[in-house]
Amino acid sequence: MVNGPDYHFLQMIPVFSGLPDEVLRELLVRCRKKKFRSGQHIFYQDDTVEHLYIVEMGLVEIYKSDVNGRKVTLWPVDAGKVFCLANLFAGRAFANALAQDDSLIFCLPRRDLDWILAQHHELALHFITCISSKLAAYASLLEDFTFKNVQERLIKILLTHSLPGKDNIPVCRLSQSELACRLGTCREVVSRSLTKLKNEGLLDTVSTGKVSRIMLKDPARLQDLGEPF
């Protein structure tokens, strides 16, 4: 539909901002929307990449894994975000993409992306900005793995992924398994680190139905512990 919900959704994507209406309509015609079930891979590491992906609904996890199946989550991609841009120009996927929830994703073929870039060179600047932000995220991740121990990296994740809860106390909604994937370690190591911080009076757990959340009782002290230098 020419000015329907799909068109307005693409219009709100930052990387496509500023494109003329007729280009967005042509882009929509060239996109194919696909449903991915929770737990289904969009692509695997080292796959040939032939599409740019735009998440309309759901959540996608970008992660790397080794031959033993150990997993490191690089970043999540939620609704309104574009992913796989760097992979398109590299030729092969440098990581895996997994639908964590049931997801609806627009898939734009590489040949059509090339057509868009040929028509509108200014779009390349948006793409360079997008790729640069991911490069910076990689650099930050490498720095953390190189110079920080597990507890320091755990604290950084807890502080980064917390939202105000009851009495405005920050609460992290990531599970211990998700924390382990972000840290590139096992769940047992995360559990021991959380217990240590809890015994020091810095954390507590709150139950929401069947799910336990991590409450940050003293964010200032956690901040000091997470930045030792």
Short mmCIF file of C-alpha atoms in Angstrom, two decimals:
data_model
loop_
_atom_site.label_atom_id
_atom_site.label_comp_id
_atom_site.label_asym_id
_atom_site.label_seq_id
_atom_site.Cartn_x
_atom_site.Cartn_y
_atom_site.Cartn_z
CA MET A 1 0.00 0.00 0.00
CA VAL A 2 1.51 3.36 -1.11
CA ASN A 3 1.30 5.42 2.08
CA GLY A 4 0.34 2.54 4.39
CA PRO A 5 1.89 1.44 7.68
CA ASP A 6 4.90 -0.23 6.04
CA TYR A 7 5.75 2.97 4.19
CA HIS A 8 5.46 5.07 7.36
CA PHE A 9 7.58 2.54 9.25
CA LEU A 10 10.44 2.81 6.73
CA GLN A 11 10.06 6.58 6.78
CA MET A 12 10.91 6.54 10.50
CA ILE A 13 14.16 4.53 10.10
CA PRO A 14 17.05 6.97 10.74
CA VAL A 15 19.29 5.49 8.04
CA PHE A 16 16.63 6.25 5.41
CA SER A 17 15.82 9.73 6.68
CA GLY A 18 15.87 12.41 4.02
CA LEU A 19 15.12 10.09 1.12
CA PRO A 20 12.44 11.39 -1.29
CA ASP A 21 9.01 9.78 -1.02
CA GLU A 22 9.29 8.12 -4.41
CA VAL A 23 12.55 6.41 -3.39
CA LEU A 24 11.00 5.11 -0.17
CA ARG A 25 8.05 3.74 -2.14
CA GLU A 26 10.44 2.03 -4.56
CA LEU A 27 12.41 0.69 -1.62
CA LEU A 28 9.23 -0.75 -0.12
CA VAL A 29 8.40 -2.48 -3.40
CA ARG A 30 11.85 -4.08 -3.45
CA CYS A 31 11.70 -5.26 0.19
CA ARG A 32 10.28 -8.62 1.18
CA LYS A 33 8.84 -9.02 4.66
CA LYS A 34 9.61 -12.31 6.37
CA LYS A 35 8.57 -13.83 9.68
CA PHE A 36 11.15 -15.51 11.91
CA ARG A 37 10.09 -17.60 14.87
CA SER A 38 11.73 -17.25 18.27
CA GLY A 39 14.90 -19.36 18.23
CA GLN A 40 15.23 -19.29 14.44
CA HIS A 41 18.45 -18.04 12.83
CA ILE A 42 18.32 -15.34 10.19
CA PHE A 43 21.85 -16.29 9.15
CA TYR A 44 24.92 -18.00 10.56
CA GLN A 45 28.52 -16.88 10.94
CA ASP A 46 30.42 -17.22 7.61
CA ASP A 47 27.21 -17.40 5.55
CA THR A 48 27.16 -15.42 2.32
CA VAL A 49 25.08 -12.32 3.01
CA GLU A 50 22.72 -11.08 0.31
CA HIS A 51 20.23 -8.89 2.20
CA LEU A 52 20.03 -5.84 4.39
CA TYR A 53 17.62 -6.48 7.27
CA ILE A 54 15.26 -4.04 9.01
CA VAL A 55 13.46 -5.20 12.14
CA GLU A 56 9.81 -4.18 12.16
CA MET A 57 8.79 -6.24 15.20
CA GLY A 58 10.64 -8.46 17.63
CA LEU A 59 14.22 -8.77 18.82
CA VAL A 60 17.31 -10.15 17.08
CA GLU A 61 20.52 -11.16 18.84
CA ILE A 62 23.83 -10.71 17.04
CA TYR A 63 26.40 -13.07 18.54
CA LYS A 64 29.61 -14.96 17.89
CA SER A 65 30.37 -18.53 18.89
CA ASP A 66 33.36 -20.87 18.89
CA VAL A 67 33.64 -24.54 17.87
CA ASN A 68 32.66 -25.59 21.39
CA GLY A 69 29.44 -23.61 21.24
CA ARG A 70 30.55 -20.94 23.70
CA LYS A 71 28.62 -17.79 22.90
CA VAL A 72 29.29 -14.06 23.18
CA THR A 73 26.42 -11.66 22.55
CA LEU A 74 27.62 -8.62 20.62
CA TRP A 75 24.42 -6.56 20.66
CA PRO A 76 20.64 -6.83 20.38
CA VAL A 77 18.70 -5.37 17.45
CA ASP A 78 15.16 -4.28 18.23
CA ALA A 79 12.32 -2.78 16.22
CA GLY A 80 13.25 0.11 13.96
CA LYS A 81 16.91 -0.92 13.65
CA VAL A 82 18.91 -2.00 10.59
CA PHE A 83 21.46 -4.82 10.71
CA CYS A 84 23.83 -6.71 8.44
CA LEU A 85 25.06 -3.58 6.67
CA ALA A 86 28.78 -4.28 7.23
CA ASN A 87 28.30 -7.93 6.28
CA LEU A 88 26.91 -6.93 2.89
CA PHE A 89 30.11 -5.16 1.96
CA ALA A 90 32.35 -7.79 3.58
CA GLY A 91 30.69 -10.59 1.62
CA ARG A 92 30.27 -13.00 4.52
CA ALA A 93 28.70 -12.78 7.96
CA PHE A 94 31.18 -12.19 10.78
CA ALA A 95 28.58 -13.21 13.38
CA ASN A 96 25.28 -15.07 13.81
CA ALA A 97 21.83 -13.47 13.85
CA LEU A 98 19.15 -15.16 15.96
CA ALA A 99 15.52 -14.17 16.48
CA GLN A 100 15.02 -14.04 20.24
CA ASP A 101 11.31 -13.29 19.88
CA ASP A 102 8.88 -13.90 17.05
CA SER A 103 10.02 -11.23 14.61
CA LEU A 104 8.91 -9.51 11.40
CA ILE A 105 11.85 -8.37 9.29
CA PHE A 106 12.11 -6.48 6.01
CA CYS A 107 14.71 -8.05 3.72
CA LEU A 108 16.27 -5.79 1.06
CA PRO A 109 18.40 -7.61 -1.57
CA ARG A 110 21.94 -6.35 -2.11
CA ARG A 111 21.27 -5.54 -5.78
CA ASP A 112 18.43 -3.22 -4.74
CA LEU A 113 20.60 -1.57 -2.11
CA ASP A 114 23.17 -0.94 -4.84
CA TRP A 115 20.41 0.65 -6.94
CA ILE A 116 19.44 2.95 -4.06
CA LEU A 117 23.05 4.02 -3.51
CA ALA A 118 23.52 4.69 -7.21
CA GLN A 119 20.46 6.94 -7.21
CA HIS A 120 21.16 8.72 -3.92
CA HIS A 121 24.79 9.05 -2.95
CA GLU A 122 23.92 10.91 0.25
CA LEU A 123 22.53 7.65 1.64
CA ALA A 124 26.08 6.30 1.71
CA LEU A 125 26.89 8.88 4.42
CA HIS A 126 24.13 7.45 6.60
CA PHE A 127 25.50 3.96 6.06
CA ILE A 128 29.05 5.06 6.91
CA THR A 129 27.74 6.52 10.18
CA CYS A 130 25.91 3.27 10.94
CA ILE A 131 28.97 1.11 10.23
CA SER A 132 31.21 3.46 12.23
CA SER A 133 28.98 3.15 15.28
CA LYS A 134 29.26 -0.64 15.13
CA LEU A 135 33.04 -0.38 14.74
CA ALA A 136 33.12 1.78 17.87
CA ALA A 137 30.98 -0.80 19.69
CA TYR A 138 33.43 -3.52 18.67
CA ALA A 139 36.36 -1.43 19.92
CA SER A 140 34.63 -0.90 23.27
CA LEU A 141 33.86 -4.63 23.55
CA LEU A 142 37.48 -5.53 22.76
CA GLU A 143 38.72 -3.04 25.35
CA ASP A 144 36.45 -4.53 28.01
CA PHE A 145 37.54 -8.12 27.27
CA THR A 146 41.21 -7.10 27.21
CA PHE A 147 41.46 -4.82 30.24
CA LYS A 148 38.54 -5.64 32.55
CA ASN A 149 37.91 -8.73 34.65
CA VAL A 150 34.56 -10.52 34.78
CA GLN A 151 33.23 -8.56 37.75
CA GLU A 152 34.11 -5.20 36.20
CA ARG A 153 32.47 -6.18 32.89
CA LEU A 154 29.43 -7.54 34.74
CA ILE A 155 28.99 -4.27 36.63
CA LYS A 156 29.21 -2.28 33.39
CA ILE A 157 26.47 -4.43 31.83
CA LEU A 158 24.26 -4.15 34.92
CA LEU A 159 24.58 -0.37 34.94
CA THR A 160 24.05 -0.06 31.18
CA HIS A 161 20.99 -2.32 31.01
CA SER A 162 19.08 -1.13 34.07
CA LEU A 163 15.90 0.91 34.19
CA PRO A 164 14.30 2.72 37.15
CA GLY A 165 12.06 0.42 39.19
CA LYS A 166 10.19 0.79 42.46
CA ASP A 167 11.32 3.87 44.43
CA ASN A 168 13.42 4.77 41.37
CA ILE A 169 15.95 2.01 42.18
CA PRO A 170 17.61 0.70 38.97
CA VAL A 171 16.65 -2.84 37.97
CA CYS A 172 18.45 -4.96 35.37
CA ARG A 173 16.09 -7.15 33.34
CA LEU A 174 18.72 -9.46 31.87
CA SER A 175 18.70 -13.04 33.13
CA GLN A 176 21.84 -14.78 34.39
CA SER A 177 22.01 -16.76 31.14
CA GLU A 178 21.81 -13.54 29.11
CA LEU A 179 24.48 -11.96 31.30
CA ALA A 180 26.72 -14.97 30.74
CA CYS A 181 26.35 -14.57 26.95
CA ARG A 182 27.19 -10.88 27.18
CA LEU A 183 30.29 -11.71 29.23
CA GLY A 184 31.40 -14.72 27.18
CA THR A 185 31.48 -16.92 30.27
CA CYS A 186 29.35 -19.60 31.96
CA ARG A 187 26.27 -19.03 34.12
CA GLU A 188 28.04 -20.37 37.23
CA VAL A 189 30.67 -17.62 37.04
CA VAL A 190 27.93 -14.99 36.75
CA SER A 191 26.08 -16.49 39.71
CA ARG A 192 29.21 -16.36 41.89
CA SER A 193 29.93 -12.75 40.90
CA LEU A 194 26.35 -11.69 41.62
CA THR A 195 26.39 -13.45 45.00
CA LYS A 196 29.62 -11.65 45.94
CA LEU A 197 28.12 -8.26 45.04
CA LYS A 198 24.89 -9.16 46.86
CA ASN A 199 26.83 -10.10 50.03
CA GLU A 200 28.52 -6.70 49.87
CA GLY A 201 25.11 -5.02 49.93
CA LEU A 202 25.33 -3.70 46.37
CA LEU A 203 22.65 -5.86 44.76
CA ASP A 204 19.43 -7.63 45.58
CA THR A 205 16.97 -9.74 43.61
CA VAL A 206 13.29 -9.01 43.10
CA SER A 207 10.74 -11.50 41.79
CA THR A 208 8.31 -10.59 39.03
CA GLY A 209 6.08 -13.63 38.67
CA LYS A 210 8.38 -16.50 37.72
CA VAL A 211 11.23 -14.16 36.76
CA SER A 212 13.88 -12.73 39.08
CA ARG A 213 15.36 -9.31 38.37
CA ILE A 214 18.56 -7.78 39.69
CA MET A 215 18.10 -4.60 41.75
CA LEU A 216 21.05 -2.22 41.96
CA LYS A 217 20.99 -0.99 45.56
CA ASP A 218 24.09 1.20 45.35
CA PRO A 219 24.80 2.29 41.72
CA ALA A 220 27.46 4.81 42.81
CA ARG A 221 29.60 2.16 44.52
CA LEU A 222 29.05 -0.21 41.63
CA GLN A 223 30.26 2.50 39.27
CA ASP A 224 33.45 2.87 41.32
CA LEU A 225 34.05 -0.89 41.33
CA GLY A 226 33.43 -1.12 37.58
CA GLU A 227 35.97 1.59 36.75
CA PRO A 228 39.08 0.73 38.81
CA PHE A 229 41.50 2.93 36.84
#
